[in-house]
Short mmCIF file of N, CA and C (backbone and C1' of nucleotides) in Angstrom, two decimals:
data_model
loop_
_atom_site.label_atom_id
_atom_site.label_comp_id
_atom_site.label_asym_id
_atom_site.label_seq_id
_atom_site.Cartn_x
_atom_site.Cartn_y
_atom_site.Cartn_z
N MET A 1 -3.71 -15.15 13.60
CA MET A 1 -4.28 -15.08 12.60
C MET A 1 -3.90 -13.35 12.36
N ARG A 2 -3.75 -13.52 10.80
CA ARG A 2 -4.07 -11.66 10.99
C ARG A 2 -4.60 -11.45 10.18
N TYR A 3 -4.88 -9.88 9.17
CA TYR A 3 -5.24 -9.66 8.72
C TYR A 3 -4.64 -8.34 8.25
N TRP A 4 -5.09 -8.45 6.65
CA TRP A 4 -3.54 -7.32 6.14
C TRP A 4 -4.28 -6.67 5.02
N LEU A 5 -4.11 -5.75 3.51
CA LEU A 5 -4.82 -5.61 2.97
C LEU A 5 -3.81 -5.09 1.59
N PHE A 6 -3.56 -5.44 0.40
CA PHE A 6 -2.04 -5.35 -0.34
C PHE A 6 -3.27 -4.63 -1.74
N LYS A 7 -2.44 -3.73 -1.43
CA LYS A 7 -2.86 -2.80 -2.77
C LYS A 7 -2.49 -2.99 -4.22
N SER A 8 -3.25 -2.55 -5.11
CA SER A 8 -2.42 -2.78 -6.09
C SER A 8 -3.11 -2.05 -7.10
N GLU A 9 -2.38 -0.89 -8.12
CA GLU A 9 -2.54 -0.89 -9.52
C GLU A 9 -3.15 -1.87 -10.57
N PRO A 10 -4.21 -1.91 -10.47
CA PRO A 10 -5.07 -3.49 -12.13
C PRO A 10 -4.34 -2.98 -13.39
N ASP A 11 -3.36 -1.72 -13.76
CA ASP A 11 -2.92 -1.61 -15.02
C ASP A 11 -1.42 -2.75 -14.61
N LYS A 12 -0.75 -2.98 -13.38
CA LYS A 12 0.18 -2.68 -13.07
C LYS A 12 -0.02 -4.70 -12.59
N TRP A 13 -1.00 -5.07 -12.23
CA TRP A 13 -1.35 -6.60 -11.63
C TRP A 13 -2.42 -6.28 -11.13
N SER A 14 -3.95 -7.11 -11.84
CA SER A 14 -4.94 -7.25 -11.78
C SER A 14 -6.04 -8.06 -10.75
N TRP A 15 -6.88 -8.15 -10.06
CA TRP A 15 -7.07 -9.33 -9.30
C TRP A 15 -8.16 -10.29 -10.47
N ASP A 16 -7.68 -10.87 -11.96
CA ASP A 16 -8.32 -11.10 -12.46
C ASP A 16 -7.04 -12.07 -13.14
N ALA A 17 -5.14 -11.05 -12.80
CA ALA A 17 -4.38 -11.61 -13.11
C ALA A 17 -3.44 -12.92 -11.82
N GLN A 18 -4.15 -12.61 -10.64
CA GLN A 18 -4.13 -12.99 -9.70
C GLN A 18 -4.70 -13.99 -9.25
N VAL A 19 -6.24 -13.84 -9.84
CA VAL A 19 -7.08 -15.06 -9.95
C VAL A 19 -6.02 -16.12 -10.75
N ALA A 20 -5.58 -16.01 -11.59
CA ALA A 20 -5.26 -17.30 -12.44
C ALA A 20 -4.62 -17.34 -12.71
N LYS A 21 -3.28 -16.66 -11.55
CA LYS A 21 -2.65 -17.53 -11.05
C LYS A 21 -2.95 -18.85 -10.26
N GLY A 22 -3.91 -18.71 -9.24
CA GLY A 22 -4.57 -19.74 -8.95
C GLY A 22 -3.68 -20.61 -7.09
N ASP A 23 -3.86 -21.58 -6.57
CA ASP A 23 -3.12 -21.89 -5.71
C ASP A 23 -1.81 -21.81 -6.18
N ALA A 24 -1.23 -21.61 -6.93
CA ALA A 24 0.69 -21.43 -7.28
C ALA A 24 0.87 -20.15 -6.63
N GLY A 25 0.22 -18.99 -6.35
CA GLY A 25 0.61 -17.77 -5.66
C GLY A 25 1.35 -16.98 -7.02
N GLU A 26 1.29 -16.06 -5.95
CA GLU A 26 2.53 -14.52 -6.58
C GLU A 26 3.18 -14.17 -5.84
N GLU A 27 4.47 -13.37 -5.86
CA GLU A 27 5.24 -12.76 -5.26
C GLU A 27 4.64 -11.14 -5.48
N TRP A 28 4.82 -10.80 -4.27
CA TRP A 28 4.41 -9.87 -3.65
C TRP A 28 4.76 -8.91 -4.14
N ASP A 29 5.94 -8.31 -5.56
CA ASP A 29 7.20 -7.63 -5.45
C ASP A 29 6.84 -6.56 -5.92
N GLY A 30 8.12 -5.88 -5.64
CA GLY A 30 8.25 -4.39 -6.92
C GLY A 30 7.72 -3.60 -5.21
N ILE A 31 7.47 -4.00 -4.15
CA ILE A 31 6.90 -3.15 -3.23
C ILE A 31 9.06 -2.36 -2.14
N ARG A 32 8.65 -0.99 -2.03
CA ARG A 32 10.03 0.03 -1.47
C ARG A 32 9.86 0.72 -0.90
N ASN A 33 8.46 0.45 0.08
CA ASN A 33 8.69 1.39 1.24
C ASN A 33 8.73 0.27 3.02
N TYR A 34 9.37 0.40 3.62
CA TYR A 34 9.75 -0.06 4.55
C TYR A 34 8.71 -0.84 5.31
N GLN A 35 7.98 0.81 5.42
CA GLN A 35 7.31 0.67 6.69
C GLN A 35 6.24 -0.71 5.32
N ALA A 36 6.33 -1.23 4.79
CA ALA A 36 5.02 -2.06 3.29
C ALA A 36 5.49 -3.30 4.13
N ARG A 37 7.00 -3.46 3.80
CA ARG A 37 7.89 -4.88 3.81
C ARG A 37 7.89 -5.12 5.57
N ASN A 38 8.00 -4.32 6.27
CA ASN A 38 8.31 -4.49 7.54
C ASN A 38 7.02 -5.44 8.19
N ASN A 39 5.33 -4.62 7.09
CA ASN A 39 4.09 -5.61 7.49
C ASN A 39 4.51 -7.37 7.42
N MET A 40 5.23 -7.30 5.62
CA MET A 40 4.97 -8.59 4.81
C MET A 40 6.35 -9.28 6.30
N ARG A 41 6.84 -8.79 6.71
CA ARG A 41 8.28 -9.55 7.25
C ARG A 41 7.02 -10.52 8.68
N GLU A 42 5.97 -9.23 9.05
CA GLU A 42 5.18 -10.56 10.63
C GLU A 42 4.04 -10.69 10.47
N MET A 43 3.92 -11.35 8.44
CA MET A 43 3.42 -12.06 8.40
C MET A 43 3.38 -13.42 8.40
N LYS A 44 2.10 -14.03 8.13
CA LYS A 44 3.01 -15.40 8.43
C LYS A 44 1.35 -16.85 7.58
N ILE A 45 2.09 -17.95 7.06
CA ILE A 45 1.45 -18.74 7.24
C ILE A 45 -0.43 -18.63 6.65
N GLY A 46 -0.51 -19.09 6.17
CA GLY A 46 -2.47 -18.35 6.32
C GLY A 46 -3.14 -17.36 6.84
N ASP A 47 -2.07 -15.76 7.09
CA ASP A 47 -2.87 -14.70 7.13
C ASP A 47 -2.98 -13.75 5.87
N ARG A 48 -4.96 -14.13 6.28
CA ARG A 48 -5.55 -13.40 4.91
C ARG A 48 -5.23 -11.68 4.43
N GLY A 49 -5.91 -11.60 3.35
CA GLY A 49 -5.67 -10.30 2.81
C GLY A 49 -6.81 -10.05 2.25
N PHE A 50 -6.90 -8.89 2.18
CA PHE A 50 -7.57 -8.19 1.21
C PHE A 50 -7.30 -7.79 -0.49
N PHE A 51 -7.69 -7.52 -1.79
CA PHE A 51 -7.21 -7.69 -2.16
C PHE A 51 -7.81 -6.24 -3.11
N TYR A 52 -6.53 -5.05 -3.13
CA TYR A 52 -7.73 -3.37 -3.71
C TYR A 52 -6.96 -2.78 -4.91
N HIS A 53 -8.03 -2.55 -5.59
CA HIS A 53 -7.13 -2.21 -6.81
C HIS A 53 -7.42 -0.05 -6.41
N SER A 54 -6.09 -0.03 -6.48
CA SER A 54 -5.91 1.62 -6.38
C SER A 54 -5.72 1.88 -8.04
N ASN A 55 -6.54 3.90 -8.20
CA ASN A 55 -6.06 4.27 -9.10
C ASN A 55 -7.68 3.25 -9.92
N ALA A 56 -7.58 3.10 -10.33
CA ALA A 56 -8.76 2.82 -12.00
C ALA A 56 -9.28 1.87 -11.23
N GLY A 57 -10.73 1.90 -10.34
CA GLY A 57 -11.57 0.55 -9.81
C GLY A 57 -11.38 1.46 -8.20
N LYS A 58 -10.65 1.69 -7.01
CA LYS A 58 -10.62 1.55 -5.83
C LYS A 58 -11.37 0.82 -5.23
N ASP A 59 -11.87 -0.45 -5.00
CA ASP A 59 -12.29 -1.32 -4.51
C ASP A 59 -11.66 -2.15 -4.12
N ILE A 60 -12.66 -3.19 -2.80
CA ILE A 60 -11.28 -3.98 -2.65
C ILE A 60 -12.81 -5.45 -3.18
N VAL A 61 -11.96 -6.03 -3.70
CA VAL A 61 -12.16 -7.26 -5.19
C VAL A 61 -12.23 -8.59 -4.92
N GLY A 62 -10.67 -8.69 -3.66
CA GLY A 62 -11.05 -10.49 -3.88
C GLY A 62 -10.18 -10.60 -2.16
N ILE A 63 -9.87 -11.19 -2.43
CA ILE A 63 -9.03 -12.27 -0.08
C ILE A 63 -8.19 -12.54 -1.03
N VAL A 64 -7.46 -12.96 -0.71
CA VAL A 64 -6.31 -13.33 -0.49
C VAL A 64 -5.34 -14.05 0.66
N GLU A 65 -4.47 -15.12 0.14
CA GLU A 65 -3.98 -15.63 1.78
C GLU A 65 -2.05 -16.19 1.61
N VAL A 66 -2.29 -15.01 2.63
CA VAL A 66 -0.68 -15.48 2.07
C VAL A 66 -0.07 -16.69 2.25
N CYS A 67 1.24 -17.64 1.19
CA CYS A 67 1.49 -18.48 1.21
C CYS A 67 2.66 -19.21 1.02
N ALA A 68 3.23 -17.77 1.70
CA ALA A 68 4.91 -18.11 1.14
C ALA A 68 6.06 -16.94 2.39
N LEU A 69 6.20 -17.18 3.29
CA LEU A 69 6.94 -16.07 4.17
C LEU A 69 8.24 -15.83 3.60
N SER A 70 8.00 -13.58 3.60
CA SER A 70 8.97 -12.53 3.41
C SER A 70 10.45 -14.03 2.93
N HIS A 71 10.24 -13.19 1.83
CA HIS A 71 12.24 -13.56 1.07
C HIS A 71 12.67 -12.50 -0.12
N PRO A 72 13.51 -11.90 -0.03
CA PRO A 72 13.88 -11.92 -0.76
C PRO A 72 13.19 -11.68 -2.19
N ASP A 73 12.72 -10.63 -2.34
CA ASP A 73 11.84 -10.12 -3.99
C ASP A 73 12.95 -9.97 -5.03
N SER A 74 12.82 -11.07 -5.91
CA SER A 74 13.60 -11.25 -7.29
C SER A 74 13.71 -10.38 -8.32
N THR A 75 13.33 -9.39 -8.22
CA THR A 75 12.97 -8.29 -9.10
C THR A 75 14.04 -7.24 -8.32
N THR A 76 14.81 -7.53 -7.65
CA THR A 76 16.08 -6.27 -7.46
C THR A 76 16.67 -7.00 -6.63
N ASP A 77 18.51 -6.57 -7.01
CA ASP A 77 18.97 -7.18 -5.86
C ASP A 77 19.18 -6.72 -4.89
N ASP A 78 18.84 -5.55 -5.06
CA ASP A 78 19.35 -4.78 -2.98
C ASP A 78 18.12 -5.38 -2.28
N GLU A 79 19.48 -5.92 -1.16
CA GLU A 79 19.02 -6.92 -0.16
C GLU A 79 18.16 -6.43 0.73
N ARG A 80 17.82 -5.06 1.29
CA ARG A 80 16.71 -4.70 1.95
C ARG A 80 15.25 -4.78 1.58
N TRP A 81 14.52 -5.43 0.15
CA TRP A 81 13.28 -5.36 -0.16
C TRP A 81 13.31 -7.24 -0.60
N ASP A 82 12.59 -6.79 0.57
CA ASP A 82 11.51 -8.52 0.98
C ASP A 82 10.03 -8.56 -0.18
N CYS A 83 9.92 -9.62 0.02
CA CYS A 83 7.89 -9.89 0.43
C CYS A 83 7.39 -11.53 0.45
N VAL A 84 6.53 -11.34 0.50
CA VAL A 84 6.06 -12.76 0.69
C VAL A 84 5.12 -12.81 0.03
N ASP A 85 4.33 -14.12 -0.79
CA ASP A 85 3.96 -14.87 -1.96
C ASP A 85 2.53 -14.58 -1.35
N ILE A 86 1.50 -14.58 -2.19
CA ILE A 86 0.44 -14.71 -1.79
C ILE A 86 -0.62 -15.31 -3.09
N LYS A 87 -1.61 -16.35 -2.53
CA LYS A 87 -2.90 -16.65 -3.27
C LYS A 87 -4.37 -16.60 -3.19
N THR A 88 -4.56 -16.64 -4.34
CA THR A 88 -6.53 -16.27 -4.27
C THR A 88 -7.04 -17.38 -2.78
N VAL A 89 -8.00 -16.78 -2.93
CA VAL A 89 -9.18 -17.68 -2.07
C VAL A 89 -10.74 -17.93 -2.60
N ARG A 90 -10.47 -15.93 -2.69
CA ARG A 90 -12.36 -15.95 -3.25
C ARG A 90 -12.53 -14.34 -3.81
N SER A 91 -13.10 -14.39 -4.73
CA SER A 91 -13.38 -13.15 -4.60
C SER A 91 -15.01 -12.25 -4.01
N PHE A 92 -15.17 -10.80 -3.96
CA PHE A 92 -15.55 -10.48 -3.42
C PHE A 92 -16.57 -10.96 -4.03
N VAL A 93 -18.12 -11.00 -3.95
CA VAL A 93 -19.66 -11.32 -4.24
C VAL A 93 -19.83 -9.87 -4.81
N LYS A 94 -19.37 -8.56 -3.92
CA LYS A 94 -20.08 -7.42 -4.66
C LYS A 94 -18.72 -6.72 -4.02
N PRO A 95 -17.89 -5.90 -4.85
CA PRO A 95 -16.92 -5.21 -4.78
C PRO A 95 -16.82 -4.13 -3.56
N VAL A 96 -16.45 -4.10 -2.68
CA VAL A 96 -16.06 -3.21 -1.65
C VAL A 96 -15.63 -1.75 -2.56
N THR A 97 -16.48 -0.44 -2.23
CA THR A 97 -15.67 0.75 -2.92
C THR A 97 -14.96 1.81 -1.79
N LEU A 98 -14.02 1.96 -2.10
CA LEU A 98 -13.67 3.17 -1.00
C LEU A 98 -14.31 3.82 -1.08
N ALA A 99 -15.72 4.81 -1.74
CA ALA A 99 -17.17 5.55 -1.34
C ALA A 99 -16.93 5.20 0.11
N GLN A 100 -17.85 3.65 -0.26
CA GLN A 100 -18.47 2.73 0.98
C GLN A 100 -17.52 3.00 2.27
N ILE A 101 -16.87 2.33 1.84
CA ILE A 101 -15.75 2.22 3.62
C ILE A 101 -15.89 3.92 3.98
N LYS A 102 -15.73 4.48 3.08
CA LYS A 102 -15.68 6.17 3.64
C LYS A 102 -16.70 6.90 4.69
N GLU A 103 -17.83 5.89 4.07
CA GLU A 103 -19.12 6.63 4.59
C GLU A 103 -19.79 5.39 6.07
N ASN A 104 -18.63 4.04 6.00
CA ASN A 104 -18.97 3.65 7.74
C ASN A 104 -18.22 4.14 7.63
N PRO A 105 -19.17 4.96 9.07
CA PRO A 105 -18.74 5.25 10.61
C PRO A 105 -17.76 3.67 11.17
N GLU A 106 -18.50 2.88 11.21
CA GLU A 106 -17.41 2.00 11.98
C GLU A 106 -16.09 2.07 11.26
N LEU A 107 -15.80 2.23 10.14
CA LEU A 107 -14.13 2.80 9.96
C LEU A 107 -13.96 3.44 8.74
N GLU A 108 -13.73 3.89 10.35
CA GLU A 108 -13.46 5.57 10.25
C GLU A 108 -11.58 5.65 10.01
N GLY A 109 -11.74 4.54 10.91
CA GLY A 109 -10.12 4.27 11.64
C GLY A 109 -8.80 3.59 10.43
N ILE A 110 -9.47 3.16 9.43
CA ILE A 110 -9.00 1.87 8.67
C ILE A 110 -7.58 2.40 7.78
N SER A 111 -6.71 1.53 7.88
CA SER A 111 -5.22 1.91 7.29
C SER A 111 -5.73 2.43 5.50
N LEU A 112 -6.09 2.01 4.68
CA LEU A 112 -6.10 2.04 3.96
C LEU A 112 -7.03 3.88 3.73
N VAL A 113 -7.96 4.54 4.47
CA VAL A 113 -7.97 5.74 4.50
C VAL A 113 -6.77 7.08 5.33
N ARG A 114 -6.26 6.56 6.60
CA ARG A 114 -5.83 7.17 7.08
C ARG A 114 -3.91 6.83 6.72
N GLN A 115 -4.23 5.76 5.88
CA GLN A 115 -2.01 6.08 5.25
C GLN A 115 -2.55 5.83 3.84
N SER A 116 -3.32 6.36 3.41
CA SER A 116 -3.53 6.18 1.80
C SER A 116 -2.93 5.14 1.21
N ARG A 117 -1.10 6.01 1.37
CA ARG A 117 -0.23 5.20 -0.07
C ARG A 117 0.43 4.50 0.50
N LEU A 118 0.04 3.79 2.12
CA LEU A 118 1.00 2.28 2.06
C LEU A 118 0.10 1.62 1.87
N SER A 119 0.92 0.82 1.00
CA SER A 119 0.81 -0.23 -0.31
C SER A 119 0.01 -1.51 0.61
N VAL A 120 0.61 -2.08 1.54
CA VAL A 120 0.25 -3.02 2.11
C VAL A 120 0.68 -2.84 3.53
N ALA A 121 -0.98 -3.05 4.48
CA ALA A 121 -1.01 -1.84 5.96
C ALA A 121 -2.24 -2.59 6.82
N PRO A 122 -2.07 -2.85 7.73
CA PRO A 122 -2.53 -3.80 8.94
C PRO A 122 -4.10 -3.48 8.97
N ILE A 123 -5.19 -4.54 8.82
CA ILE A 123 -6.77 -4.46 9.02
C ILE A 123 -6.97 -5.12 10.52
N THR A 124 -7.97 -4.61 11.03
CA THR A 124 -8.60 -4.67 12.41
C THR A 124 -9.11 -6.12 12.57
N ALA A 125 -9.95 -7.00 12.77
CA ALA A 125 -10.78 -8.48 12.95
C ALA A 125 -11.66 -7.43 12.45
N ASP A 126 -12.30 -6.86 13.43
CA ASP A 126 -13.18 -6.09 13.03
C ASP A 126 -13.60 -5.81 11.77
N GLU A 127 -12.75 -4.83 11.58
CA GLU A 127 -12.36 -4.40 10.09
C GLU A 127 -13.10 -5.07 9.31
N TRP A 128 -12.16 -6.76 8.92
CA TRP A 128 -12.35 -7.58 8.26
C TRP A 128 -13.44 -8.04 8.44
N LYS A 129 -14.08 -8.28 9.32
CA LYS A 129 -16.07 -8.91 9.26
C LYS A 129 -16.86 -7.76 8.68
N ILE A 130 -16.02 -6.12 8.88
CA ILE A 130 -17.23 -5.60 8.64
C ILE A 130 -17.02 -5.38 6.89
N ILE A 131 -16.29 -4.82 6.37
CA ILE A 131 -16.67 -5.11 4.78
C ILE A 131 -16.06 -6.35 4.27
N CYS A 132 -16.38 -7.55 5.12
CA CYS A 132 -16.47 -8.81 4.09
C CYS A 132 -18.45 -8.82 3.53
N LYS A 133 -19.14 -8.35 5.27
CA LYS A 133 -19.98 -7.93 4.73
C LYS A 133 -20.94 -7.09 4.03
N MET A 134 -19.78 -5.87 3.29
CA MET A 134 -20.56 -4.86 3.22
C MET A 134 -20.40 -5.58 1.16
N GLY A 135 -19.43 -6.82 1.67
CA GLY A 135 -19.40 -7.62 -0.11
C GLY A 135 -19.56 -8.70 -0.02
N ALA A 136 -20.79 -8.63 1.23
CA ALA A 136 -21.66 -10.27 0.83
C ALA A 136 -20.62 -11.33 0.54
N THR A 137 -19.65 -10.99 1.40
CA THR A 137 -19.13 -12.38 1.03
C THR A 137 -18.45 -13.09 2.20
N GLU A 138 -17.72 -14.24 1.99
CA GLU A 138 -18.01 -15.42 3.56
C GLU A 138 -15.88 -13.72 4.05
N PRO A 139 -16.30 -14.19 4.94
CA PRO A 139 -15.16 -14.04 5.96
C PRO A 139 -13.78 -14.39 4.98
P DG B 1 -2.12 15.06 -19.24
"O5'" DG B 1 -2.48 16.16 -18.46
"C5'" DG B 1 -3.64 17.25 -18.44
"C4'" DG B 1 -4.16 17.51 -17.04
"C3'" DG B 1 -2.27 18.07 -16.43
"O3'" DG B 1 -3.04 19.53 -16.08
"C1'" DG B 1 -4.09 16.60 -14.93
P DC B 2 -1.57 20.57 -15.36
"O5'" DC B 2 -2.53 20.36 -13.50
"C5'" DC B 2 -3.84 20.66 -13.50
"C4'" DC B 2 -4.57 20.58 -11.87
"C3'" DC B 2 -3.63 20.59 -10.98
"O3'" DC B 2 -4.03 21.41 -10.02
"C1'" DC B 2 -3.80 18.51 -10.49
P DC B 3 -3.34 22.96 -9.04
"O5'" DC B 3 -3.22 21.48 -7.68
"C5'" DC B 3 -4.43 20.71 -6.72
"C4'" DC B 3 -4.02 19.80 -6.05
"C3'" DC B 3 -3.21 20.45 -4.81
"O3'" DC B 3 -3.67 20.26 -3.78
"C1'" DC B 3 -2.12 18.31 -5.83
P DA B 4 -2.47 21.43 -2.23
"O5'" DA B 4 -2.88 19.98 -1.30
"C5'" DA B 4 -4.04 19.11 -2.17
"C4'" DA B 4 -4.14 17.72 -1.08
"C3'" DA B 4 -2.84 18.49 1.06
"O3'" DA B 4 -3.19 17.04 1.62
"C1'" DA B 4 -2.13 16.68 -1.20
P DA B 5 -3.03 16.79 2.82
"O5'" DA B 5 -2.19 16.38 3.01
"C5'" DA B 5 -2.95 14.60 2.09
"C4'" DA B 5 -1.45 13.73 2.66
"C3'" DA B 5 -0.96 13.59 3.46
"O3'" DA B 5 -0.99 12.58 3.85
"C1'" DA B 5 0.02 13.78 2.09
P DC B 6 0.71 12.04 5.86
"O5'" DC B 6 1.35 11.46 5.06
"C5'" DC B 6 1.15 10.98 4.02
"C4'" DC B 6 2.49 10.12 3.34
"C3'" DC B 6 3.80 10.68 4.73
"O3'" DC B 6 4.73 9.58 4.14
"C1'" DC B 6 3.80 11.79 3.01
P DG B 7 5.27 8.29 6.19
"O5'" DG B 7 6.48 7.45 4.93
"C5'" DG B 7 5.92 6.74 3.66
"C4'" DG B 7 7.37 7.19 2.50
"C3'" DG B 7 8.95 7.28 3.30
"O3'" DG B 7 9.93 6.81 3.11
"C1'" DG B 7 8.27 9.34 1.79
P DT B 8 11.09 6.22 2.90
"O5'" DT B 8 12.40 6.32 2.32
"C5'" DT B 8 11.67 7.09 1.01
"C4'" DT B 8 13.20 7.41 -0.13
"C3'" DT B 8 14.58 7.26 0.59
"O3'" DT B 8 15.07 7.30 -0.72
"C1'" DT B 8 13.46 9.72 1.11
P DT B 9 17.23 7.18 -0.59
"O5'" DT B 9 17.86 8.11 -0.91
"C5'" DT B 9 17.30 8.54 -1.91
"C4'" DT B 9 17.64 10.51 -2.11
"C3'" DT B 9 19.67 10.89 -2.11
"O3'" DT B 9 19.60 11.15 -2.36
"C1'" DT B 9 18.02 12.47 -0.14
P DG B 10 21.71 11.37 -2.72
"O5'" DG B 10 21.67 12.38 -1.96
"C5'" DG B 10 21.44 13.52 -2.71
"C4'" DG B 10 21.62 14.85 -1.63
"C3'" DG B 10 22.55 15.42 -1.70
"O3'" DG B 10 24.11 16.06 -1.42
"C1'" DG B 10 21.20 15.34 1.02
P DG B 11 25.28 16.45 -1.77
"O5'" DG B 11 25.17 18.12 -0.89
"C5'" DG B 11 24.20 18.23 -1.89
"C4'" DG B 11 24.37 20.00 -0.26
"C3'" DG B 11 25.32 20.54 0.39
"O3'" DG B 11 25.26 21.80 0.30
"C1'" DG B 11 24.08 19.54 1.82
P DC B 12 26.50 22.64 0.79
"O5'" DC B 12 26.27 23.37 1.65
"C5'" DC B 12 25.34 23.91 3.10
"C4'" DC B 12 25.02 23.60 4.46
"C3'" DC B 12 26.78 23.64 4.85
"O3'" DC B 12 27.02 25.22 5.42
"C1'" DC B 12 24.58 21.73 6.42
P DG C 1 20.96 12.46 15.31
"O5'" DG C 1 21.47 13.88 15.41
"C5'" DG C 1 20.65 13.99 16.27
"C4'" DG C 1 20.40 15.48 15.40
"C3'" DG C 1 19.49 15.09 14.83
"O3'" DG C 1 18.44 16.72 14.81
"C1'" DG C 1 20.47 16.30 13.06
P DC C 2 16.96 16.99 14.84
"O5'" DC C 2 17.01 18.41 13.74
"C5'" DC C 2 17.69 19.16 14.47
"C4'" DC C 2 17.76 19.72 12.49
"C3'" DC C 2 16.41 20.11 12.07
"O3'" DC C 2 15.83 21.67 11.50
"C1'" DC C 2 17.84 19.43 10.08
P DC C 3 14.50 22.02 11.48
"O5'" DC C 3 15.08 22.18 10.08
"C5'" DC C 3 15.91 23.00 8.98
"C4'" DC C 3 15.71 22.33 7.89
"C3'" DC C 3 14.25 22.70 7.43
"O3'" DC C 3 14.32 23.10 5.48
"C1'" DC C 3 15.12 21.01 6.89
P DA C 4 13.58 23.65 5.20
"O5'" DA C 4 13.52 24.70 4.35
"C5'" DA C 4 15.24 24.97 4.01
"C4'" DA C 4 15.80 24.00 2.48
"C3'" DA C 4 14.46 24.18 1.42
"O3'" DA C 4 14.76 24.37 0.50
"C1'" DA C 4 14.87 21.51 2.11
P DA C 5 14.11 24.70 -1.29
"O5'" DA C 5 14.36 23.62 -1.48
"C5'" DA C 5 15.78 22.40 -2.13
"C4'" DA C 5 15.60 21.30 -2.78
"C3'" DA C 5 14.88 21.68 -4.04
"O3'" DA C 5 14.71 21.28 -5.71
"C1'" DA C 5 14.04 19.83 -2.21
P DC C 6 14.24 20.48 -6.47
"O5'" DC C 6 14.27 18.96 -6.51
"C5'" DC C 6 15.08 18.24 -6.05
"C4'" DC C 6 14.41 16.94 -5.41
"C3'" DC C 6 13.14 16.85 -6.89
"O3'" DC C 6 13.20 15.67 -7.25
"C1'" DC C 6 12.65 16.99 -5.09
P DG C 7 12.82 14.75 -8.65
"O5'" DG C 7 11.69 13.79 -8.45
"C5'" DG C 7 12.87 13.07 -7.66
"C4'" DG C 7 12.34 11.45 -6.95
"C3'" DG C 7 10.87 11.31 -8.27
"O3'" DG C 7 10.84 9.75 -8.23
"C1'" DG C 7 9.76 11.91 -6.29
P DT C 8 9.55 9.08 -8.95
"O5'" DT C 8 8.58 8.55 -7.71
"C5'" DT C 8 9.06 8.30 -6.87
"C4'" DT C 8 7.66 7.26 -6.60
"C3'" DT C 8 7.09 7.49 -7.09
"O3'" DT C 8 5.99 5.97 -6.06
"C1'" DT C 8 6.01 9.18 -6.26
P DT C 9 5.37 4.84 -7.37
"O5'" DT C 9 3.82 5.04 -6.33
"C5'" DT C 9 4.47 5.11 -5.27
"C4'" DT C 9 3.14 5.82 -4.09
"C3'" DT C 9 1.52 4.77 -4.89
"O3'" DT C 9 0.97 4.76 -3.94
"C1'" DT C 9 1.43 7.45 -4.86
P DG C 10 -0.22 3.58 -3.82
"O5'" DG C 10 -1.53 4.69 -4.20
"C5'" DG C 10 -1.91 5.80 -2.78
"C4'" DG C 10 -3.11 6.42 -3.19
"C3'" DG C 10 -4.66 5.58 -4.19
"O3'" DG C 10 -4.86 6.34 -4.12
"C1'" DG C 10 -3.41 8.14 -5.19
P DG C 11 -6.36 5.93 -4.45
"O5'" DG C 11 -7.91 7.47 -3.66
"C5'" DG C 11 -7.75 8.48 -2.84
"C4'" DG C 11 -7.82 9.08 -2.94
"C3'" DG C 11 -9.22 8.77 -2.83
"O3'" DG C 11 -10.31 9.82 -3.25
"C1'" DG C 11 -7.38 10.43 -4.66
P DC C 12 -12.03 10.01 -3.55
"O5'" DC C 12 -12.05 11.26 -4.33
"C5'" DC C 12 -11.29 12.49 -3.77
"C4'" DC C 12 -11.95 13.43 -5.04
"C3'" DC C 12 -12.77 13.63 -5.68
"O3'" DC C 12 -13.13 14.40 -5.73
"C1'" DC C 12 -10.31 13.62 -6.73
#
DNA sequence: GCCAACGTTGGC
DNA sequence: GCCAACGTTGGC
């Protein structure tokens, strides 16, 4: 199993909206970036991801699970763009802020900081454990 | 609101 | 295939 990070502006698609979808899950649509799309194509059912609020919030607020493999993005006719579906697993007990992540020397290589504009990024197993611990949340 | 980083586009 | 121009993202 691999780990990922999904970024969303809470004004457009918030964690609350994701939680409201429950087990039905939701298409992670609207991605128009090749690297992010390629990451989604590599995902498998059951892969886990962090849900990060960019702009407003700037914190990791929850854990999601991939529940549908990459398929055409229903919000465009352009066949270049695919996306996966994700469903809520659990909310973070304590959201982990970008500032906390930057302060932790163990996380200095994290994709969230190194490639801040990439909206779907890989997370290492170590990073996964560390961030869950910082959030007082079960991995 | 500004600006840095970076991806995309299009002329040559 | 290079590179300038432009658009977007996201932190501050």
